[in-house]
Each structure stands twice: as C-alpha cells, then as structure tokens.
PDB file of C-alpha atoms in Angstrom:
ATOM      1  CA  UNK K 198      32.892  10.768  26.076  1.00  0.00           C
ATOM      2  CA  UNK K 199      30.533  11.033  29.283  1.00  0.00           C
ATOM      3  CA  UNK K 200      31.402  14.863  29.420  1.00  0.00           C
ATOM      4  CA  UNK K 201      30.384  15.370  25.508  1.00  0.00           C
ATOM      5  CA  UNK K 202      27.108  12.100  26.569  1.00  0.00           C
ATOM      6  CA  UNK K 203      26.320  14.642  29.286  1.00  0.00           C
ATOM      7  CA  UNK K 204      26.655  17.738  27.180  1.00  0.00           C
ATOM      8  CA  UNK K 205      24.282  16.152  24.298  1.00  0.00           C
ATOM      9  CA  UNK K 206      21.608  15.523  26.348  1.00  0.00           C
ATOM     10  CA  UNK K 207      21.531  18.234  28.200  1.00  0.00           C
ATOM     11  CA  UNK K 208      21.184  19.515  24.529  1.00  0.00           C
ATOM     12  CA  UNK K 209      18.702  17.340  23.562  1.00  0.00           C
ATOM     13  CA  UNK K 210      16.848  17.776  26.506  1.00  0.00           C
ATOM     14  CA  UNK K 211      15.822  21.866  24.732  1.00  0.00           C
ATOM     15  CA  UNK K 212      13.052  22.807  23.274  1.00  0.00           C
ATOM     16  CA  UNK K 213      13.119  21.564  18.685  1.00  0.00           C
ATOM     17  CA  UNK K 214      12.336  25.683  18.512  1.00  0.00           C
ATOM     18  CA  UNK K 215      15.141  26.110  20.933  1.00  0.00           C
ATOM     19  CA  UNK K 216      17.230  23.390  18.366  1.00  0.00           C
ATOM     20  CA  UNK K 217      16.200  25.428  15.429  1.00  0.00           C
ATOM     21  CA  UNK K 218      18.097  28.533  15.711  1.00  0.00           C
ATOM     22  CA  UNK K 219      21.308  25.988  16.131  1.00  0.00           C
ATOM     23  CA  UNK K 220      19.983  24.678  12.904  1.00  0.00           C
ATOM     24  CA  UNK K 221      19.386  27.965  11.498  1.00  0.00           C
ATOM     25  CA  UNK K 222      22.737  29.166  11.791  1.00  0.00           C
ATOM     26  CA  UNK K 223      24.167  25.486  10.445  1.00  0.00           C
ATOM     27  CA  UNK K 224      22.230  26.496   7.686  1.00  0.00           C
ATOM     28  CA  UNK K 225      23.790  29.686   7.073  1.00  0.00           C
ATOM     29  CA  UNK K 226      27.181  28.371   7.339  1.00  0.00           C
ATOM     30  CA  UNK K 227      26.692  25.491   5.627  1.00  0.00           C
ATOM     31  CA  UNK K 228      25.367  26.968   2.705  1.00  0.00           C
ATOM     32  CA  UNK K 229      26.704  30.741   2.796  1.00  0.00           C
ATOM     33  CA  UNK K 230      30.337  30.066   4.133  1.00  0.00           C
ATOM     34  CA  UNK K 231      31.208  26.634   4.297  1.00  0.00           C
ATOM     35  CA  UNK K 232      29.616  25.033   1.178  1.00  0.00           C
ATOM     36  CA  UNK K 233      29.172  21.194   2.892  1.00  0.00           C
ATOM     37  CA  UNK K 234      30.056  19.372  -0.299  1.00  0.00           C
ATOM     38  CA  UNK K 235      28.304  21.590  -2.648  1.00  0.00           C
ATOM     39  CA  UNK K 236      29.929  19.864  -5.816  1.00  0.00           C
ATOM     40  CA  UNK K 237      28.359  16.578  -4.726  1.00  0.00           C
ATOM     41  CA  UNK K 238      25.284  18.002  -3.530  1.00  0.00           C
ATOM     42  CA  UNK K 239      25.013  20.404  -6.777  1.00  0.00           C
ATOM     43  CA  UNK K 240      26.116  16.918  -9.239  1.00  0.00           C
ATOM     44  CA  UNK K 241      23.298  14.825  -7.799  1.00  0.00           C
ATOM     45  CA  UNK K 242      20.810  16.495  -8.287  1.00  0.00           C
ATOM     46  CA  UNK K 243      21.921  17.787 -12.359  1.00  0.00           C
ATOM     47  CA  UNK K 244      22.012  13.943 -13.282  1.00  0.00           C
ATOM     48  CA  UNK K 245      18.674  12.817 -11.030  1.00  0.00           C
ATOM     49  CA  UNK K 246      16.442  15.581 -12.193  1.00  0.00           C
ATOM     50  CA  UNK K 247      18.282  16.607 -15.930  1.00  0.00           C
ATOM     51  CA  UNK K 248      14.836  18.189 -16.570  1.00  0.00           C
ATOM     52  CA  UNK K 249      15.339  21.004 -14.693  1.00  0.00           C
ATOM     53  CA  UNK K 250      16.710  23.992 -14.879  1.00  0.00           C
ATOM     54  CA  UNK K 251      20.076  25.736 -13.150  1.00  0.00           C
ATOM     55  CA  UNK K 252      17.625  28.091 -11.097  1.00  0.00           C
ATOM     56  CA  UNK K 253      15.655  24.774 -10.099  1.00  0.00           C
ATOM     57  CA  UNK K 254      18.254  22.788  -9.346  1.00  0.00           C
ATOM     58  CA  UNK K 255      20.005  26.058  -6.966  1.00  0.00           C
ATOM     59  CA  UNK K 256      16.055  26.179  -5.233  1.00  0.00           C
ATOM     60  CA  UNK K 257      16.207  22.519  -3.910  1.00  0.00           C
ATOM     61  CA  UNK K 258      20.187  22.299  -3.186  1.00  0.00           C
ATOM     62  CA  UNK K 259      19.006  25.089  -0.747  1.00  0.00           C
ATOM     63  CA  UNK K 260      15.966  23.648   0.752  1.00  0.00           C
ATOM     64  CA  UNK K 261      18.302  20.318   0.882  1.00  0.00           C
ATOM     65  CA  UNK K 262      20.386  22.270   3.199  1.00  0.00           C
ATOM     66  CA  UNK K 263      18.100  23.711   5.650  1.00  0.00           C
ATOM     67  CA  UNK K 264      16.417  19.952   5.995  1.00  0.00           C
ATOM     68  CA  UNK K 265      19.680  18.163   6.454  1.00  0.00           C
ATOM     69  CA  UNK K 266      20.617  21.306   9.453  1.00  0.00           C
ATOM     70  CA  UNK K 267      16.978  19.901  10.819  1.00  0.00           C
ATOM     71  CA  UNK K 268      17.680  16.569  10.425  1.00  0.00           C
ATOM     72  CA  UNK K 269      21.040  17.099  12.627  1.00  0.00           C
ATOM     73  CA  UNK K 270      19.549  19.108  15.115  1.00  0.00           C
ATOM     74  CA  UNK K 271      16.262  16.369  15.379  1.00  0.00           C
ATOM     75  CA  UNK K 272      18.826  13.606  15.639  1.00  0.00           C
ATOM     76  CA  UNK K 273      20.284  14.997  18.667  1.00  0.00           C
ATOM     77  CA  UNK K 274      16.350  15.643  20.250  1.00  0.00           C
ATOM     78  CA  UNK K 275      16.485  11.893  19.628  1.00  0.00           C
ATOM     79  CA  UNK K 276      18.390  11.299  22.395  1.00  0.00           C
ATOM     80  CA  UNK K 277      15.782  12.299  24.799  1.00  0.00           C
ATOM     81  CA  UNK K 278      12.467  12.759  22.817  1.00  0.00           C
ATOM     82  CA  UNK K 279       9.435  11.452  24.621  1.00  0.00           C
ATOM     83  CA  UNK K 280       6.831   8.803  23.219  1.00  0.00           C
ATOM     84  CA  UNK K 281       4.383  11.235  23.309  1.00  0.00           C
ATOM     85  CA  UNK K 282       6.210  14.191  21.444  1.00  0.00           C
ATOM     86  CA  UNK K 283       7.635  11.388  18.955  1.00  0.00           C
ATOM     87  CA  UNK K 284       4.114   9.920  17.872  1.00  0.00           C
ATOM     88  CA  UNK K 285       3.215  13.520  18.090  1.00  0.00           C
ATOM     89  CA  UNK K 286       5.730  15.033  15.364  1.00  0.00           C
ATOM     90  CA  UNK K 287       5.395  11.413  13.199  1.00  0.00           C
ATOM     91  CA  UNK K 288       1.947  10.389  12.068  1.00  0.00           C
ATOM     92  CA  UNK K 289       1.843   6.676  10.625  1.00  0.00           C
ATOM     93  CA  UNK K 290      -0.335   6.543   7.820  1.00  0.00           C
ATOM     94  CA  UNK K 291      -2.162   3.468   6.525  1.00  0.00           C
ATOM     95  CA  UNK K 292      -1.284   0.998   9.148  1.00  0.00           C
ATOM     96  CA  UNK K 293      -3.784  -1.780   8.112  1.00  0.00           C
ATOM     97  CA  UNK K 294      -0.484  -3.139   6.268  1.00  0.00           C
ATOM     98  CA  UNK K 295       0.903  -4.039   9.464  1.00  0.00           C
ATOM     99  CA  UNK K 296      -2.138  -5.968  10.795  1.00  0.00           C
ATOM    100  CA  UNK K 297      -2.752  -7.462   7.279  1.00  0.00           C
ATOM    101  CA  UNK K 298       0.922  -9.364   7.867  1.00  0.00           C
ATOM    102  CA  UNK K 299       0.260 -10.305  11.075  1.00  0.00           C
ATOM    103  CA  UNK K 300      -3.479 -11.975   9.969  1.00  0.00           C
ATOM    104  CA  UNK K 301      -1.386 -13.404   7.202  1.00  0.00           C
ATOM    105  CA  UNK K 302       1.454 -14.772   9.429  1.00  0.00           C
ATOM    106  CA  UNK K 303       4.002 -13.209   7.738  1.00  0.00           C
ATOM    107  CA  UNK K 304       6.887 -11.459   9.590  1.00  0.00           C
ATOM    108  CA  UNK K 305       7.446  -7.909   7.950  1.00  0.00           C
ATOM    109  CA  UNK K 306      10.399  -6.300   5.973  1.00  0.00           C
ATOM    110  CA  UNK K 307      10.167  -2.391   6.570  1.00  0.00           C
ATOM    111  CA  UNK K 308      12.033  -0.731   2.989  1.00  0.00           C
ATOM    112  CA  UNK K 309      12.755   3.476   4.030  1.00  0.00           C
ATOM    113  CA  UNK K 310      14.887   5.591   1.866  1.00  0.00           C
ATOM    114  CA  UNK K 311      17.554   8.249   3.500  1.00  0.00           C
ATOM    115  CA  UNK K 312      14.681  10.454   3.609  1.00  0.00           C
ATOM    116  CA  UNK K 313      13.861  13.253   6.478  1.00  0.00           C
ATOM    117  CA  UNK K 314      13.480  12.384   9.251  1.00  0.00           C
ATOM    118  CA  UNK K 315      14.580   8.768   8.739  1.00  0.00           C
ATOM    119  CA  UNK K 316      15.593   8.631  12.198  1.00  0.00           C
ATOM    120  CA  UNK K 317      12.323   9.335  13.813  1.00  0.00           C
ATOM    121  CA  UNK K 318      10.268   6.229  12.953  1.00  0.00           C
ATOM    122  CA  UNK K 319      11.451   4.964  16.158  1.00  0.00           C
ATOM    123  CA  UNK K 320       7.787   5.313  17.841  1.00  0.00           C
ATOM    124  CA  UNK K 321       6.362   3.103  15.402  1.00  0.00           C
ATOM    125  CA  UNK K 322       6.908   0.020  17.715  1.00  0.00           C
ATOM    126  CA  UNK K 323       4.117   1.180  20.000  1.00  0.00           C
ATOM    127  CA  UNK K 324       1.936   1.809  16.771  1.00  0.00           C
ATOM    128  CA  UNK K 325       1.685  -1.815  14.765  1.00  0.00           C
ATOM    129  CA  UNK K 326       0.820  -4.685  15.982  1.00  0.00           C
ATOM    130  CA  UNK K 327       3.988  -7.072  15.661  1.00  0.00           C
ATOM    131  CA  UNK K 328       5.246  -7.530  19.105  1.00  0.00           C
ATOM    132  CA  UNK K 329       9.174  -7.548  18.009  1.00  0.00           C
ATOM    133  CA  UNK K 330      10.246  -4.452  16.087  1.00  0.00           C
ATOM    134  CA  UNK K 331      14.336  -4.752  14.862  1.00  0.00           C
ATOM    135  CA  UNK K 332      15.044  -1.430  13.833  1.00  0.00           C
ATOM    136  CA  UNK K 333      18.507  -2.266  11.226  1.00  0.00           C
ATOM    137  CA  UNK K 334      21.535  -0.132  11.643  1.00  0.00           C
ATOM    138  CA  UNK K 335      24.701  -0.383  10.041  1.00  0.00           C
ATOM    139  CA  UNK K 336      27.817  -0.338  11.929  1.00  0.00           C
ATOM    140  CA  UNK K 337      30.259   3.000  12.298  1.00  0.00           C
ATOM    141  CA  UNK K 338      33.980   3.362  12.864  1.00  0.00           C
ATOM    142  CA  UNK K 339      33.425   4.992  15.866  1.00  0.00           C
ATOM    143  CA  UNK K 340      32.215   3.113  19.128  1.00  0.00           C
ATOM    144  CA  UNK K 341      30.867   6.318  20.942  1.00  0.00           C
ATOM    145  CA  UNK K 342      28.303   7.375  18.183  1.00  0.00           C
ATOM    146  CA  UNK K 343      28.039   3.805  17.522  1.00  0.00           C
ATOM    147  CA  UNK K 344      26.543   3.136  21.080  1.00  0.00           C
ATOM    148  CA  UNK K 345      24.718   6.084  21.378  1.00  0.00           C
ATOM    149  CA  UNK K 346      22.595   5.868  18.006  1.00  0.00           C
ATOM    150  CA  UNK K 347      22.343   2.334  18.896  1.00  0.00           C
ATOM    151  CA  UNK K 348      19.998   3.486  22.376  1.00  0.00           C
ATOM    152  CA  UNK K 349      18.429   5.744  20.258  1.00  0.00           C
ATOM    153  CA  UNK K 350      17.632   3.060  17.984  1.00  0.00           C
ATOM    154  CA  UNK K 351      16.418   1.008  21.074  1.00  0.00           C
ATOM    155  CA  UNK K 352      13.839   3.782  22.811  1.00  0.00           C
ATOM    156  CA  UNK K 353      10.257   2.647  22.751  1.00  0.00           C
ATOM    157  CA  UNK K 354      11.001  -1.273  22.648  1.00  0.00           C
ATOM    158  CA  UNK K 355      12.755  -1.485  19.841  1.00  0.00           C
ATOM    159  CA  UNK K 356      15.861  -4.657  19.418  1.00  0.00           C
ATOM    160  CA  UNK K 357      17.688  -2.895  16.918  1.00  0.00           C
ATOM    161  CA  UNK K 358      19.556  -5.547  14.736  1.00  0.00           C
ATOM    162  CA  UNK K 359      23.652  -4.824  13.413  1.00  0.00           C
ATOM    163  CA  UNK K 360      22.750  -4.984   9.020  1.00  0.00           C
ATOM    164  CA  UNK K 361      25.348  -7.797   9.115  1.00  0.00           C
ATOM    165  CA  UNK K 362      23.501 -10.121  11.287  1.00  0.00           C
ATOM    166  CA  UNK K 363      20.273  -9.011  10.637  1.00  0.00           C
ATOM    167  CA  UNK K 364      19.897 -11.848   7.585  1.00  0.00           C
ATOM    168  CA  UNK K 365      20.890 -14.355   9.780  1.00  0.00           C
ATOM    169  CA  UNK K 366      17.782 -13.871  12.069  1.00  0.00           C
ATOM    170  CA  UNK K 367      15.027 -13.478   9.814  1.00  0.00           C
ATOM    171  CA  UNK K 368      16.179 -16.940   8.353  1.00  0.00           C
ATOM    172  CA  UNK K 369      16.347 -18.412  12.442  1.00  0.00           C
ATOM    173  CA  UNK K 370      13.259 -17.192  13.562  1.00  0.00           C
ATOM    174  CA  UNK K 371       9.719 -18.199  13.333  1.00  0.00           C
ATOM    175  CA  UNK K 372       7.937 -16.246  10.939  1.00  0.00           C
ATOM    176  CA  UNK K 373       4.949 -15.980  12.496  1.00  0.00           C
ATOM    177  CA  UNK K 374       3.678 -12.266  12.065  1.00  0.00           C
ATOM    178  CA  UNK K 375       4.937 -11.683  15.049  1.00  0.00           C
ATOM    179  CA  UNK K 376       8.061  -9.230  14.109  1.00  0.00           C
ATOM    180  CA  UNK K 377       9.046  -5.819  11.484  1.00  0.00           C
ATOM    181  CA  UNK K 378      12.476  -5.384  10.245  1.00  0.00           C
ATOM    182  CA  UNK K 379      13.252  -1.513   9.134  1.00  0.00           C
ATOM    183  CA  UNK K 380      15.887  -1.058   6.755  1.00  0.00           C
ATOM    184  CA  UNK K 381      17.084   2.074   5.132  1.00  0.00           C
ATOM    185  CA  UNK K 382      16.811   0.075   1.256  1.00  0.00           C
ATOM    186  CA  UNK K 383      18.852   2.595  -0.282  1.00  0.00           C
ATOM    187  CA  UNK K 384      22.571   2.199   1.377  1.00  0.00           C
ATOM    188  CA  UNK K 385      25.066   1.926  -1.042  1.00  0.00           C
ATOM    189  CA  UNK K 386      26.487  -1.838  -0.752  1.00  0.00           C
ATOM    190  CA  UNK K 387      30.592  -1.331   0.031  1.00  0.00           C
ATOM    191  CA  UNK K 388      32.541  -1.726  -3.226  1.00  0.00           C
ATOM    192  CA  UNK K 389      33.601  -5.500  -2.635  1.00  0.00           C
ATOM    193  CA  UNK K 390      30.235  -6.011  -2.717  1.00  0.00           C
ATOM    194  CA  UNK K 391      28.942  -4.259  -5.453  1.00  0.00           C
ATOM    195  CA  UNK K 392      27.230  -7.071  -7.620  1.00  0.00           C
ATOM    196  CA  UNK K 393      23.841  -5.858  -8.732  1.00  0.00           C
ATOM    197  CA  UNK K 394      22.929  -2.033 -10.493  1.00  0.00           C
ATOM    198  CA  UNK K 395      19.734  -0.997 -11.703  1.00  0.00           C
ATOM    199  CA  UNK K 396      18.621   2.531 -13.373  1.00  0.00           C
ATOM    200  CA  UNK K 397      17.688   4.839 -10.518  1.00  0.00           C
ATOM    201  CA  UNK K 398      17.042   8.515 -10.984  1.00  0.00           C
ATOM    202  CA  UNK K 399      18.685   8.078 -14.620  1.00  0.00           C
ATOM    203  CA  UNK K 400      21.940   6.785 -13.392  1.00  0.00           C
ATOM    204  CA  UNK K 401      23.439   3.147 -12.809  1.00  0.00           C
ATOM    205  CA  UNK K 402      23.112   2.911  -9.319  1.00  0.00           C
ATOM    206  CA  UNK K 403      24.260  -0.162  -7.188  1.00  0.00           C
ATOM    207  CA  UNK K 404      21.772  -1.606  -5.270  1.00  0.00           C
ATOM    208  CA  UNK K 405      22.224  -3.457  -2.248  1.00  0.00           C
ATOM    209  CA  UNK K 406      20.006  -6.696  -2.437  1.00  0.00           C
ATOM    210  CA  UNK K 407      20.044  -8.497   0.659  1.00  0.00           C
ATOM    211  CA  UNK K 408      16.540  -8.223   1.478  1.00  0.00           C
ATOM    212  CA  UNK K 409      15.773  -9.534  -1.896  1.00  0.00           C
ATOM    213  CA  UNK K 410      17.659 -12.586  -0.600  1.00  0.00           C
ATOM    214  CA  UNK K 411      14.469 -12.963   2.013  1.00  0.00           C
ATOM    215  CA  UNK K 412      11.954 -11.888  -0.932  1.00  0.00           C
ATOM    216  CA  UNK K 413      12.950 -15.171  -2.936  1.00  0.00           C
ATOM    217  CA  UNK K 414      13.006 -17.867   0.047  1.00  0.00           C
ATOM    218  CA  UNK K 415      10.526 -17.139   2.439  1.00  0.00           C
ATOM    219  CA  UNK K 416       7.061 -15.298   2.746  1.00  0.00           C
ATOM    220  CA  UNK K 417       7.124 -12.319   4.518  1.00  0.00           C
ATOM    221  CA  UNK K 418       5.165  -9.101   3.718  1.00  0.00           C
ATOM    222  CA  UNK K 419       7.751  -6.243   2.355  1.00  0.00           C
ATOM    223  CA  UNK K 420       5.896  -2.292   2.982  1.00  0.00           C
ATOM    224  CA  UNK K 421       7.596   0.113   1.556  1.00  0.00           C
ATOM    225  CA  UNK K 422       7.948   3.305   3.776  1.00  0.00           C
ATOM    226  CA  UNK K 423       7.159   6.615   2.148  1.00  0.00           C
ATOM    227  CA  UNK K 424       8.614   9.193   4.289  1.00  0.00           C
ATOM    228  CA  UNK K 425       6.650  13.759   4.333  1.00  0.00           C
ATOM    229  CA  UNK K 426       7.996  16.769   5.124  1.00  0.00           C
ATOM    230  CA  UNK K 427       4.799  18.157   6.333  1.00  0.00           C
ATOM    231  CA  UNK K 428       6.655  21.535   8.068  1.00  0.00           C
ATOM    232  CA  UNK K 429       9.607  21.788  10.210  1.00  0.00           C
ATOM    233  CA  UNK K 430       9.501  19.686  12.904  1.00  0.00           C
ATOM    234  CA  UNK K 431       6.326  17.092  11.800  1.00  0.00           C
ATOM    235  CA  UNK K 432       6.469  14.221   9.243  1.00  0.00           C
ATOM    236  CA  UNK K 433       4.449  11.819   7.297  1.00  0.00           C
ATOM    237  CA  UNK K 434       5.052   8.188   7.177  1.00  0.00           C
ATOM    238  CA  UNK K 435       2.852   6.269   4.914  1.00  0.00           C
ATOM    239  CA  UNK K 436       3.134   2.846   4.187  1.00  0.00           C
ATOM    240  CA  UNK K 437       2.021   0.549   1.212  1.00  0.00           C
ATOM    241  CA  UNK K 438       2.449  -2.707   1.061  1.00  0.00           C
ATOM    242  CA  UNK K 439       4.959  -3.736  -1.923  1.00  0.00           C
ATOM    243  CA  UNK K 440       3.494  -6.836  -3.822  1.00  0.00           C
ATOM    244  CA  UNK K 441       5.255  -9.765  -6.505  1.00  0.00           C
ATOM    245  CA  UNK K 442       3.508  -9.611 -10.103  1.00  0.00           C
ATOM    246  CA  UNK K 443       2.969 -13.597  -9.964  1.00  0.00           C
ATOM    247  CA  UNK K 444       2.282 -15.495  -6.870  1.00  0.00           C
ATOM    248  CA  UNK K 445       5.744 -14.931  -5.410  1.00  0.00           C
ATOM    249  CA  UNK K 446       8.883 -12.440  -5.497  1.00  0.00           C
ATOM    250  CA  UNK K 447      11.471 -13.324  -8.763  1.00  0.00           C
ATOM    251  CA  UNK K 448      15.403 -12.594  -8.371  1.00  0.00           C
ATOM    252  CA  UNK K 449      15.852  -8.567  -8.191  1.00  0.00           C
ATOM    253  CA  UNK K 450      11.707  -8.029  -8.428  1.00  0.00           C
ATOM    254  CA  UNK K 451      11.547  -6.121  -4.743  1.00  0.00           C
ATOM    255  CA  UNK K 452      14.696  -4.338  -5.182  1.00  0.00           C
ATOM    256  CA  UNK K 453      13.294  -2.749  -8.701  1.00  0.00           C
ATOM    257  CA  UNK K 454       9.968  -1.823  -7.277  1.00  0.00           C
ATOM    258  CA  UNK K 455      11.279  -0.717  -3.762  1.00  0.00           C
ATOM    259  CA  UNK K 456      13.924   1.920  -6.439  1.00  0.00           C
ATOM    260  CA  UNK K 457      10.788   2.683  -8.401  1.00  0.00           C
ATOM    261  CA  UNK K 458       8.841   3.926  -5.246  1.00  0.00           C
ATOM    262  CA  UNK K 459      11.577   5.539  -3.964  1.00  0.00           C
ATOM    263  CA  UNK K 460      11.937   7.301  -7.314  1.00  0.00           C
ATOM    264  CA  UNK K 461       8.509   8.615  -7.034  1.00  0.00           C
ATOM    265  CA  UNK K 462       9.015   9.708  -4.051  1.00  0.00           C
ATOM    266  CA  UNK K 463      11.778  12.188  -4.280  1.00  0.00           C
ATOM    267  CA  UNK K 464      10.656  13.629  -7.955  1.00  0.00           C
ATOM    268  CA  UNK K 465       7.290  15.272  -5.619  1.00  0.00           C
ATOM    269  CA  UNK K 466       9.447  16.585  -2.557  1.00  0.00           C
ATOM    270  CA  UNK K 467      13.142  16.112  -3.906  1.00  0.00           C
ATOM    271  CA  UNK K 468      14.928  18.512  -1.383  1.00  0.00           C
ATOM    272  CA  UNK K 469      14.134  16.289   1.561  1.00  0.00           C
ATOM    273  CA  UNK K 470      16.895  13.354   0.421  1.00  0.00           C
ATOM    274  CA  UNK K 471      20.386  13.197   1.680  1.00  0.00           C
ATOM    275  CA  UNK K 472      21.665  14.291  -1.670  1.00  0.00           C
ATOM    276  CA  UNK K 473      25.496  14.620   0.097  1.00  0.00           C
ATOM    277  CA  UNK K 474      26.026  11.150   0.412  1.00  0.00           C
ATOM    278  CA  UNK K 475      28.072  10.390  -2.955  1.00  0.00           C
ATOM    279  CA  UNK K 476      25.573   7.135  -4.097  1.00  0.00           C
ATOM    280  CA  UNK K 477      27.214   6.489  -7.817  1.00  0.00           C
ATOM    281  CA  UNK K 478      30.249   6.509  -6.016  1.00  0.00           C
ATOM    282  CA  UNK K 479      30.856   2.932  -7.149  1.00  0.00           C
ATOM    283  CA  UNK K 480      29.135   2.519 -10.495  1.00  0.00           C
ATOM    284  CA  UNK K 481      31.963   1.235 -12.630  1.00  0.00           C
ATOM    285  CA  UNK K 482      31.856  -1.512 -10.005  1.00  0.00           C
ATOM    286  CA  UNK K 483      28.661  -3.137 -10.996  1.00  0.00           C
ATOM    287  CA  UNK K 484      28.866  -6.380 -13.088  1.00  0.00           C
ATOM    288  CA  UNK K 485      25.116  -6.946 -13.528  1.00  0.00           C
ATOM    289  CA  UNK K 486      23.045  -3.807 -14.421  1.00  0.00           C
ATOM    290  CA  UNK K 487      19.842  -4.159 -15.143  1.00  0.00           C
ATOM    291  CA  UNK K 488      17.668  -1.003 -16.893  1.00  0.00           C
ATOM    292  CA  UNK K 489      14.435  -1.825 -16.843  1.00  0.00           C
ATOM    293  CA  UNK K 490      12.606  -0.012 -14.175  1.00  0.00           C
ATOM    294  CA  UNK K 491       8.975  -1.551 -12.418  1.00  0.00           C
TER     295      UNK K 491
END
C-alpha cells in the first residue's frame, strides 16, 4: 500500500495539462471500448429528461464521460494540489452568505450535489469567516481509500467528519456562527434507512434526510452550493441561502428545496452530474412519498 501511495502521489504532482492526457485516454476507453455503466447512464438520463431526443441524450452522455474522466484525474490531483492552485481553479461566488450567518450567530449547513467537481471545494475553508469547516464523508469499504480521501478532505484547515457521527456532533456543538458543515446531500440512503422519498427529475427518489432533523430542531443557516464547470480545470461554486417559508423550517421543507435547486442546476448543465450512480435503485423501499415540489 505504501508503494501505491507513492505512485499516486507522484502522479498527482504532474501538471494538470499532463493529467488531462490520462483523462482523454480514460474517456476513449470508457466511452468507445468498455462502455462503463452505459446502460445505467442512458436510463438515468432518459428518465430524468423525457423531453429530450435520443440524439440529445447521446450528446449529454458523451459529455458526461468526458467530465467523469476529468473528475477522476482531478481527484488524484487533490492529493498534492496547493492552496493557491485550488483557489485559482475554484471560484467561490457570493461569500456574503457566510458572513451573514456568522453575524447572526448561526452555524452553517452547506448542501451540495454530486456535481463535478465537488471534491475541489476543500480550499473554501480558507475563504469563509467560520473558524471550523467540516466536510462530511461516508465510509468506504477500502481502508486505503478511506485514509487517502480523509487526508484530502482535511487539507487547508478542514476537520472532516464521518456521516454517522456528524449529526450528533452538530447537536452537541455550540451554535455560535463559527462552524460550517458540508454535506453532499443527494446521497442515496442504504435500503434499510430509506423512509422518505420525493419527486426529483420525474422519478420517485429516496432522499437522505439527516440534515432535515437539524433544520427543524436548530436555528441554523442552510446554504445551497451550485457547482458550475467553467472550462476544463476551472469551476465556480455559487452559494445561495435557503430560507424557510415561515419562521422556521417544517419537516422535509429544506430537503424539498435542496432537491428543487439541484434539479434547476442539472437542467442548466445536465452533463456535469454523476449519472453512473444507481441513484434510483431503492424506489420500492420508500415508505412516505411526497410528490409536492417546492
């Protein structure tokens, strides 16, 4: 494993223009020869965008493979990327929402989707006024990748937290505007934990709702992170505050609003999402379905 770490770290030190040559090779192999999860990707796109023609779906699918290959090499680059390069390649738009939350004395819950490249958001810990920045991650089966990705997420002053521990950590921590927690909030719950579902991209979608407990029990600031790929190797993330309709969030309100915002993002840039994920495989396990969009 130490040898593998050294190889990956060496590769990560290569300039991105060199790593993108590897990306081009992976794209060619995945798209033209291997057809990595081609049926899953095609089905997800067809069901999510029923208004699009077969040719439009084909174009989106091809662009997805390009973006996915870039995402893979960019993730490796994360092992050694400098703070300066990370901040040049990822622009953070509308940072005022973080200053507003701090002035209000409210900790921040950031909600992002699997939009490329969410792994490059780590340097924002140096940008926002909050002292503590906690990327939330889910354990993976491989101890090797678990350790490596945790190191990546802990760069630039972050304090990564495992998903099973974060909710209790937030409840126990002082709500003083000094902490920010980043959830990749469109995770698919394990089948044993599927309870609530909603209409998302024309499909019955099992929704992760852990952060909903926070919205209804604590006075926190919820912020949507809208990712945009400007060009190869350069991204923007636009932060938008999510407000309740009333004085405080009702049950599942923030979940619906997050999915509505994410859906709008995907309609603008449909090729920049993780379509290879089997997001809708547990539809039949939904116990409470909410078809009302916010």
